Tab-separated table of N, CA, C and O in Angstrom:
chain	number	residue	atom	x	y	z
N	245	MET	N	123.297	110.220	129.630
N	245	MET	CA	123.993	109.079	130.173
N	245	MET	C	124.149	109.304	131.673
N	245	MET	O	125.125	109.863	132.132
N	246	ALA	N	123.174	108.900	132.430
N	246	ALA	CA	123.156	109.176	133.860
N	246	ALA	C	124.255	108.402	134.590
N	246	ALA	O	125.100	108.992	135.239
N	247	SER	N	124.242	107.097	134.481
N	247	SER	CA	125.214	106.322	135.244
N	247	SER	C	126.171	105.553	134.343
N	247	SER	O	127.258	105.192	134.772
N	248	GLY	N	125.765	105.281	133.112
N	248	GLY	CA	126.606	104.499	132.223
N	248	GLY	C	126.366	103.012	132.344
N	248	GLY	O	126.938	102.225	131.597
N	249	TYR	N	125.496	102.601	133.273
N	249	TYR	CA	125.207	101.191	133.463
N	249	TYR	C	123.849	100.847	132.873
N	249	TYR	O	122.906	101.615	132.974
N	250	GLY	N	123.766	99.676	132.276
N	250	GLY	CA	122.518	99.216	131.706
N	250	GLY	C	121.625	98.595	132.754
N	250	GLY	O	121.926	98.604	133.957
N	251	LEU	N	120.523	98.034	132.290
N	251	LEU	CA	119.554	97.438	133.202
N	251	LEU	C	120.105	96.226	133.943
N	251	LEU	O	119.717	95.944	135.065
N	252	ASN	N	120.986	95.495	133.316
N	252	ASN	CA	121.518	94.279	133.921
N	252	ASN	C	122.895	94.482	134.525
N	252	ASN	O	123.612	93.524	134.776
N	253	GLY	N	123.298	95.723	134.725
N	253	GLY	CA	124.564	95.987	135.380
N	253	GLY	C	125.734	96.189	134.445
N	253	GLY	O	126.767	96.686	134.845
N	254	GLY	N	125.585	95.820	133.173
N	254	GLY	CA	126.651	96.011	132.203
N	254	GLY	C	126.612	97.417	131.630
N	254	GLY	O	125.900	98.289	132.132
N	255	PRO	N	127.363	97.648	130.573
N	255	PRO	CA	127.317	98.972	129.944
N	255	PRO	C	125.955	99.229	129.315
N	255	PRO	O	125.259	98.306	128.899
N	256	SER	N	125.558	100.494	129.249
N	256	SER	CA	124.267	100.840	128.670
N	256	SER	C	124.276	100.582	127.170
N	256	SER	O	125.335	100.431	126.559
N	257	ARG	N	123.097	100.577	126.551
N	257	ARG	CA	122.999	100.262	125.124
N	257	ARG	C	123.690	101.311	124.272
N	257	ARG	O	124.121	101.039	123.160
N	258	CYS	N	123.797	102.548	124.762
N	258	CYS	CA	124.373	103.631	123.976
N	258	CYS	C	125.836	103.909	124.324
N	258	CYS	O	126.430	104.843	123.802
N	259	PHE	N	126.397	103.118	125.208
N	259	PHE	CA	127.773	103.360	125.640
N	259	PHE	C	128.770	103.320	124.491
N	259	PHE	O	129.658	104.180	124.417
N	260	PRO	N	128.671	102.392	123.520
N	260	PRO	CA	129.618	102.427	122.395
N	260	PRO	C	129.526	103.728	121.584
N	260	PRO	O	130.545	104.249	121.122
N	261	PHE	N	128.325	104.264	121.423
N	261	PHE	CA	128.169	105.531	120.706
N	261	PHE	C	128.792	106.681	121.495
N	261	PHE	O	129.386	107.592	120.921
N	262	TRP	N	128.648	106.638	122.825
N	262	TRP	CA	129.252	107.650	123.673
N	262	TRP	C	130.778	107.593	123.564
N	262	TRP	O	131.440	108.633	123.467
N	263	GLN	N	131.345	106.391	123.556
N	263	GLN	CA	132.788	106.250	123.429
N	263	GLN	C	133.277	106.793	122.089
N	263	GLN	O	134.310	107.457	122.015
N	264	GLU	N	132.527	106.508	121.035
N	264	GLU	CA	132.890	107.003	119.714
N	264	GLU	C	132.853	108.537	119.685
N	264	GLU	O	133.765	109.183	119.140
N	265	LEU	N	131.818	109.128	120.265
N	265	LEU	CA	131.691	110.585	120.322
N	265	LEU	C	132.823	111.194	121.141
N	265	LEU	O	133.447	112.180	120.720
N	266	LEU	N	133.110	110.614	122.281
N	266	LEU	CA	134.173	111.124	123.138
N	266	LEU	C	135.527	111.038	122.441
N	266	LEU	O	136.325	111.983	122.487
N	267	ALA	N	135.792	109.934	121.758
N	267	ALA	CA	137.048	109.778	121.025
N	267	ALA	C	137.158	110.822	119.919
N	267	ALA	O	138.239	111.391	119.695
N	268	CYS	N	136.062	111.094	119.252
N	268	CYS	CA	136.064	112.107	118.193
N	268	CYS	C	136.412	113.477	118.769
N	268	CYS	O	137.222	114.217	118.207
N	269	TYR	N	135.791	113.834	119.893
N	269	TYR	CA	136.091	115.121	120.519
N	269	TYR	C	137.541	115.210	120.972
N	269	TYR	O	138.190	116.236	120.821
N	270	VAL	N	138.068	114.138	121.536
N	270	VAL	CA	139.445	114.144	122.031
N	270	VAL	C	140.416	114.342	120.879
N	270	VAL	O	141.372	115.111	120.976
N	271	VAL	N	140.160	113.692	119.759
N	271	VAL	CA	141.074	113.768	118.619
N	271	VAL	C	140.956	115.103	117.888
N	271	VAL	O	141.962	115.663	117.451
N	272	ASN	N	139.746	115.655	117.775
N	272	ASN	CA	139.529	116.802	116.898
N	272	ASN	C	139.451	118.155	117.591
N	272	ASN	O	139.326	119.178	116.917
N	273	THR	N	139.486	118.220	118.890
N	273	THR	CA	139.414	119.512	119.584
N	273	THR	C	140.573	119.653	120.555
N	273	THR	O	141.190	118.675	120.971
N	274	ASN	N	140.845	120.902	120.898
N	274	ASN	CA	141.810	121.187	121.959
N	274	ASN	C	141.291	122.367	122.758
N	274	ASN	O	140.248	122.937	122.439
N	275	SER	N	141.999	122.776	123.779
N	275	SER	CA	141.501	123.834	124.657
N	275	SER	C	141.465	125.194	123.975
N	275	SER	O	140.693	126.058	124.360
N	276	ASP	N	142.278	125.402	122.940
N	276	ASP	CA	142.318	126.691	122.248
N	276	ASP	C	141.303	126.777	121.119
N	276	ASP	O	140.765	127.840	120.833
N	277	ASP	N	141.037	125.653	120.465
N	277	ASP	CA	140.196	125.673	119.267
N	277	ASP	C	139.121	124.589	119.374
N	277	ASP	O	139.429	123.409	119.442
N	278	VAL	N	137.872	125.011	119.399
N	278	VAL	CA	136.777	124.045	119.494
N	278	VAL	C	136.069	123.863	118.141
N	278	VAL	O	135.014	123.244	118.073
N	279	LYS	N	136.629	124.402	117.071
N	279	LYS	CA	136.015	124.267	115.749
N	279	LYS	C	136.047	122.827	115.246
N	279	LYS	O	135.279	122.462	114.381
N	280	GLY	N	136.907	122.021	115.802
N	280	GLY	CA	136.977	120.619	115.408
N	280	GLY	C	135.750	119.826	115.819
N	280	GLY	O	135.521	118.724	115.329
N	281	ALA	N	134.949	120.396	116.702
N	281	ALA	CA	133.735	119.709	117.153
N	281	ALA	C	132.736	119.540	116.011
N	281	ALA	O	131.890	118.644	116.051
N	282	LYS	N	132.818	120.387	114.990
N	282	LYS	CA	131.915	120.263	113.843
N	282	LYS	C	132.122	118.937	113.116
N	282	LYS	O	131.198	118.407	112.516
N	283	ILE	N	133.309	118.411	113.205
N	283	ILE	CA	133.619	117.124	112.575
N	283	ILE	C	132.859	115.993	113.279
N	283	ILE	O	132.510	114.986	112.667
N	284	CYS	N	132.555	116.201	114.548
N	284	CYS	CA	131.929	115.157	115.362
N	284	CYS	C	130.403	115.179	115.315
N	284	CYS	O	129.766	114.420	116.055
N	285	VAL	N	129.806	116.011	114.490
N	285	VAL	CA	128.347	116.103	114.434
N	285	VAL	C	127.693	114.766	114.073
N	285	VAL	O	126.710	114.374	114.711
N	286	PRO	N	128.215	114.004	113.087
N	286	PRO	CA	127.574	112.701	112.808
N	286	PRO	C	127.613	111.743	114.002
N	286	PRO	O	126.636	111.042	114.275
N	287	ALA	N	128.714	111.729	114.731
N	287	ALA	CA	128.807	110.867	115.916
N	287	ALA	C	127.839	111.332	116.991
N	287	ALA	O	127.213	110.513	117.681
N	288	LEU	N	127.679	112.658	117.129
N	288	LEU	CA	126.724	113.191	118.103
N	288	LEU	C	125.294	112.819	117.717
N	288	LEU	O	124.494	112.432	118.571
N	289	GLU	N	124.961	112.894	116.433
N	289	GLU	CA	123.623	112.508	115.971
N	289	GLU	C	123.360	111.026	116.228
N	289	GLU	O	122.251	110.649	116.631
N	290	ASP	N	124.372	110.188	116.004
N	290	ASP	CA	124.209	108.756	116.277
N	290	ASP	C	123.939	108.509	117.760
N	290	ASP	O	123.085	107.692	118.125
N	291	TYR	N	124.658	109.208	118.603
N	291	TYR	CA	124.470	109.044	120.051
N	291	TYR	C	123.071	109.495	120.470
N	291	TYR	O	122.377	108.795	121.209
N	292	TYR	N	122.631	110.652	119.984
N	292	TYR	CA	121.283	111.138	120.308
N	292	TYR	C	120.210	110.202	119.767
N	292	TYR	O	119.183	109.992	120.411
N	293	GLU	N	120.423	109.643	118.582
N	293	GLU	CA	119.448	108.697	118.021
N	293	GLU	C	119.368	107.446	118.887
N	293	GLU	O	118.292	106.913	119.116
N	294	CYS	N	120.505	106.986	119.386
N	294	CYS	CA	120.498	105.825	120.273
N	294	CYS	C	119.732	106.127	121.555
N	294	CYS	O	118.980	105.291	122.045
N	295	LEU	N	119.880	107.325	122.077
N	295	LEU	CA	119.200	107.681	123.321
N	295	LEU	C	117.699	107.868	123.132
N	295	LEU	O	116.899	107.383	123.928
N	296	HIS	N	117.293	108.586	122.065
N	296	HIS	CA	115.911	109.033	121.946
N	296	HIS	C	115.106	108.384	120.824
N	296	HIS	O	113.886	108.493	120.808
N	297	HIS	N	115.754	107.750	119.853
N	297	HIS	CA	115.097	107.056	118.732
N	297	HIS	C	114.163	107.967	117.934
N	297	HIS	O	113.128	107.531	117.448
N	298	ARG	N	114.492	109.230	117.800
N	298	ARG	CA	113.598	110.160	117.098
N	298	ARG	C	113.470	109.833	115.623
N	298	ARG	O	112.372	109.877	115.063
N	299	LYS	N	114.586	109.542	114.959
N	299	LYS	CA	114.534	109.217	113.532
N	299	LYS	C	113.786	107.906	113.300
N	299	LYS	O	113.016	107.778	112.359
N	300	GLU	N	114.026	106.936	114.163
N	300	GLU	CA	113.349	105.646	114.038
N	300	GLU	C	111.841	105.807	114.219
N	300	GLU	O	111.047	105.237	113.459
N	301	LYS	N	111.429	106.590	115.209
N	301	LYS	CA	110.005	106.820	115.437
N	301	LYS	C	109.368	107.550	114.261
N	301	LYS	O	108.265	107.197	113.828
N	302	ALA	N	110.053	108.564	113.748
N	302	ALA	CA	109.524	109.318	112.609
N	302	ALA	C	109.377	108.418	111.389
N	302	ALA	O	108.387	108.501	110.652
N	303	ARG	N	110.343	107.545	111.170
N	303	ARG	CA	110.274	106.630	110.028
N	303	ARG	C	109.122	105.635	110.189
N	303	ARG	O	108.391	105.354	109.248
N	304	ALA	N	108.930	105.123	111.399
N	304	ALA	CA	107.832	104.181	111.646
N	304	ALA	C	106.484	104.858	111.434
N	304	ALA	O	105.567	104.265	110.844
N	305	ILE	N	106.347	106.089	111.885
N	305	ILE	CA	105.094	106.825	111.693
N	305	ILE	C	104.832	107.056	110.216
N	305	ILE	O	103.709	106.895	109.739
N	306	GLU	N	105.859	107.420	109.468
N	306	GLU	CA	105.691	107.651	108.035
N	306	GLU	C	105.340	106.356	107.296
N	306	GLU	O	104.517	106.355	106.386
N	307	LEU	N	105.940	105.242	107.691
N	307	LEU	CA	105.596	103.958	107.085
N	307	LEU	C	104.142	103.582	107.373
N	307	LEU	O	103.432	103.088	106.491
N	308	GLN	N	103.683	103.820	108.602
N	308	GLN	CA	102.289	103.542	108.938
N	308	GLN	C	101.345	104.411	108.121
N	308	GLN	O	100.321	103.937	107.629
N	309	ARG	N	101.697	105.691	107.963
N	309	ARG	CA	100.872	106.591	107.156
N	309	ARG	C	100.783	106.109	105.712
N	309	ARG	O	99.703	106.088	105.114
N	310	ALA	N	101.923	105.738	105.136
N	310	ALA	CA	101.947	105.264	103.758
N	310	ALA	C	101.141	103.980	103.606
N	310	ALA	O	100.414	103.803	102.624
N	311	TYR	N	101.248	103.092	104.570
N	311	TYR	CA	100.486	101.841	104.536
N	311	TYR	C	98.989	102.113	104.590
N	311	TYR	O	98.214	101.529	103.832
N	312	ARG	N	98.592	103.013	105.479
N	312	ARG	CA	97.160	103.340	105.595
N	312	ARG	C	96.637	104.004	104.329
N	312	ARG	O	95.517	103.745	103.895
N	313	ARG	N	97.450	104.900	103.724
N	313	ARG	CA	97.034	105.541	102.468
N	313	ARG	C	96.866	104.504	101.370
N	313	ARG	O	95.888	104.529	100.620
N	314	ALA	N	97.810	103.573	101.263
N	314	ALA	CA	97.737	102.543	100.232
N	314	ALA	C	96.544	101.624	100.464
N	314	ALA	O	95.865	101.223	99.517
N	315	GLU	N	96.272	101.307	101.716
N	315	GLU	CA	95.139	100.444	102.029
N	315	GLU	C	93.810	101.149	101.745
N	315	GLU	O	92.859	100.534	101.275
N	316	ALA	N	93.752	102.443	102.007
N	316	ALA	CA	92.529	103.205	101.733
N	316	ALA	C	92.309	103.373	100.234
N	316	ALA	O	91.165	103.393	99.764
N	317	ALA	N	93.381	103.462	99.468
N	317	ALA	CA	93.262	103.637	98.022
N	317	ALA	C	92.824	102.348	97.329
N	317	ALA	O	92.162	102.394	96.296
N	318	HIS	N	93.188	101.216	97.888
N	318	HIS	CA	92.865	99.920	97.286
N	318	HIS	C	92.238	99.012	98.334
N	318	HIS	O	92.902	98.116	98.875
N	319	PRO	N	90.959	99.199	98.647
N	319	PRO	CA	90.333	98.335	99.666
N	319	PRO	C	90.245	96.887	99.180
N	319	PRO	O	90.146	96.623	97.975
N	320	ARG	N	90.303	95.983	100.120
N	320	ARG	CA	90.249	94.551	99.786
N	320	ARG	C	88.862	94.165	99.311
N	320	ARG	O	87.857	94.619	99.842
N	321	GLU	N	88.835	93.312	98.308
N	321	GLU	CA	87.561	92.753	97.867
N	321	GLU	C	87.261	91.526	98.712
N	321	GLU	O	88.153	90.774	99.086
N	322	ASN	N	86.012	91.324	99.011
N	322	ASN	CA	85.574	90.175	99.795
N	322	ASN	C	86.298	90.080	101.138
N	322	ASN	O	86.704	89.004	101.565
N	323	ALA	N	86.511	91.204	101.775
N	323	ALA	CA	87.172	91.201	103.078
N	323	ALA	C	86.258	90.519	104.091
N	323	ALA	O	85.056	90.738	104.102
N	324	PRO	N	86.803	89.659	104.938
N	324	PRO	CA	85.964	88.972	105.924
N	324	PRO	C	85.441	89.952	106.964
N	324	PRO	O	86.074	90.954	107.288
N	325	ARG	N	84.276	89.655	107.476
N	325	ARG	CA	83.688	90.451	108.546
N	325	ARG	C	84.458	90.196	109.836
N	325	ARG	O	85.024	89.120	110.022
N	326	PRO	N	84.459	91.140	110.748
N	326	PRO	CA	85.146	90.906	112.026
N	326	PRO	C	84.597	89.700	112.778
N	326	PRO	O	85.337	88.956	113.401
N	327	GLY	N	83.291	89.470	112.692
N	327	GLY	CA	82.705	88.314	113.359
N	327	GLY	C	83.194	87.008	112.757
N	327	GLY	O	83.408	86.020	113.452
N	328	ALA	N	83.395	86.992	111.448
N	328	ALA	CA	83.884	85.788	110.793
N	328	ALA	C	85.329	85.502	111.191
N	328	ALA	O	85.722	84.348	111.339
N	329	ILE	N	86.104	86.548	111.367
N	329	ILE	CA	87.489	86.347	111.778
N	329	ILE	C	87.532	85.789	113.199
N	329	ILE	O	88.301	84.894	113.504
N	330	ARG	N	86.674	86.284	114.065
N	330	ARG	CA	86.646	85.790	115.442
N	330	ARG	C	86.216	84.335	115.500
N	330	ARG	O	86.649	83.584	116.349
N	331	ASN	N	85.343	83.924	114.596
N	331	ASN	CA	84.834	82.560	114.625
N	331	ASN	C	85.744	81.578	113.897
N	331	ASN	O	85.550	80.381	113.995
N	332	LEU	N	86.693	82.046	113.162
N	332	LEU	CA	87.535	81.195	112.339
N	332	LEU	C	88.286	80.176	113.195
N	332	LEU	O	89.017	80.509	114.102
N	333	GLY	N	88.070	78.931	112.906
N	333	GLY	CA	88.792	77.871	113.582
N	333	GLY	C	88.182	77.411	114.886
N	333	GLY	O	88.728	76.543	115.546
N	334	LEU	N	87.047	77.957	115.290
N	334	LEU	CA	86.433	77.527	116.532
N	334	LEU	C	85.446	76.393	116.268
N	334	LEU	O	84.975	76.202	115.145
N	335	LEU	N	85.123	75.656	117.300
N	335	LEU	CA	84.197	74.547	117.165
N	335	LEU	C	82.805	75.046	116.806
N	335	LEU	O	82.380	76.114	117.230
N	336	ASN	N	82.113	74.272	116.026
N	336	ASN	CA	80.749	74.556	115.597
N	336	ASN	C	80.628	75.834	114.775
N	336	ASN	O	79.589	76.451	114.734
N	337	LYS	N	81.687	76.236	114.138
N	337	LYS	CA	81.656	77.422	113.293
N	337	LYS	C	82.222	77.102	111.905
N	337	LYS	O	82.831	77.923	111.257
N	338	GLU	N	82.022	75.875	111.439
N	338	GLU	CA	82.579	75.451	110.157
N	338	GLU	C	82.013	76.257	108.985
N	338	GLU	O	82.706	76.499	108.009
N	339	GLU	N	80.761	76.701	109.092
N	339	GLU	CA	80.164	77.472	108.005
N	339	GLU	C	80.894	78.801	107.818
N	339	GLU	O	81.172	79.224	106.700
N	340	ASP	N	81.218	79.457	108.937
N	340	ASP	CA	81.960	80.720	108.849
N	340	ASP	C	83.346	80.487	108.276
N	340	ASP	O	83.854	81.291	107.497
N	341	THR	N	83.957	79.388	108.667
N	341	THR	CA	85.278	79.067	108.151
N	341	THR	C	85.223	78.867	106.647
N	341	THR	O	86.071	79.368	105.913
N	342	LYS	N	84.220	78.149	106.160
N	342	LYS	CA	84.068	77.936	104.722
N	342	LYS	C	83.848	79.253	103.992
N	342	LYS	O	84.408	79.481	102.929
N	343	ASP	N	83.033	80.128	104.583
N	343	ASP	CA	82.766	81.421	103.951
N	343	ASP	C	84.032	82.256	103.829
N	343	ASP	O	84.280	82.885	102.801
N	344	VAL	N	84.845	82.275	104.875
N	344	VAL	CA	86.048	83.102	104.876
N	344	VAL	C	87.106	82.518	103.951
N	344	VAL	O	87.714	83.226	103.154
N	345	LEU	N	87.330	81.208	104.054
N	345	LEU	CA	88.377	80.582	103.257
N	345	LEU	C	87.949	80.363	101.809
N	345	LEU	O	88.790	80.248	100.927
N	346	GLY	N	86.646	80.277	101.579
N	346	GLY	CA	86.163	80.050	100.224
N	346	GLY	C	86.386	78.623	99.760
N	346	GLY	O	86.520	78.363	98.576
N	347	THR	N	86.480	77.697	100.687
N	347	THR	CA	86.706	76.294	100.333
N	347	THR	C	85.643	75.434	100.993
N	347	THR	O	84.904	75.883	101.855
N	348	ASP	N	85.611	74.164	100.589
N	348	ASP	CA	84.669	73.227	101.190
N	348	ASP	C	85.274	72.512	102.381
N	348	ASP	O	84.618	71.716	103.028
N	349	ARG	N	86.547	72.771	102.649
N	349	ARG	CA	87.199	72.102	103.774
N	349	ARG	C	86.854	72.801	105.063
N	349	ARG	O	86.792	74.013	105.149
N	350	SER	N	86.633	72.051	106.080
N	350	SER	CA	86.369	72.622	107.402
N	350	SER	C	87.465	72.169	108.352
N	350	SER	O	88.287	71.335	108.021
N	351	ILE	N	87.434	72.693	109.526
N	351	ILE	CA	88.451	72.369	110.521
N	351	ILE	C	88.430	70.882	110.844
N	351	ILE	O	89.435	70.232	110.930
N	352	GLY	N	87.237	70.317	111.009
N	352	GLY	CA	87.121	68.903	111.344
N	352	GLY	C	87.634	68.007	110.216
N	352	GLY	O	88.223	66.974	110.451
N	353	ALA	N	87.449	68.422	108.966
N	353	ALA	CA	87.916	67.622	107.834
N	353	ALA	C	89.434	67.623	107.764
N	353	ALA	O	90.052	66.641	107.371
N	354	ARG	N	90.076	68.715	108.166
N	354	ARG	CA	91.535	68.784	108.127
N	354	ARG	C	92.169	67.928	109.194
N	354	ARG	O	93.213	67.358	108.995
N	355	SER	N	91.566	67.859	110.352
N	355	SER	CA	92.165	67.114	111.438
N	355	SER	C	91.817	65.634	111.392
N	355	SER	O	92.275	64.872	112.217
N	356	GLY	N	90.992	65.236	110.420
N	356	GLY	CA	90.682	63.831	110.265
N	356	GLY	C	89.505	63.381	111.110
N	356	GLY	O	89.319	62.200	111.335
N	357	LYS	N	88.718	64.288	111.635
N	357	LYS	CA	87.565	63.927	112.476
N	357	LYS	C	86.348	63.694	111.643
N	357	LYS	O	86.120	64.212	110.635
């Protein structure tokens, strides 16, 4: 927490977590005994997560890995070619659109042309 100010001049995004952590330390510790700081570990973890997003990043990476594994285990049948996807919906490419959608309707037929 360098300055405590956010990008627009207000409090930073993590300021409420910092206040919660500071309040926990004030209530649970004194100058003679710092063992009360162990009580504040969850608040400290929340503050660090707000600053660095490590848990969020790890979860996103794991979700991407699981998605890729599931996609590799069950490949799509009749997946469109990349060229067909690029041509989808463009003028003079009604044949590609029909192939991808699997219907007899074309873009011009939908718009009433």
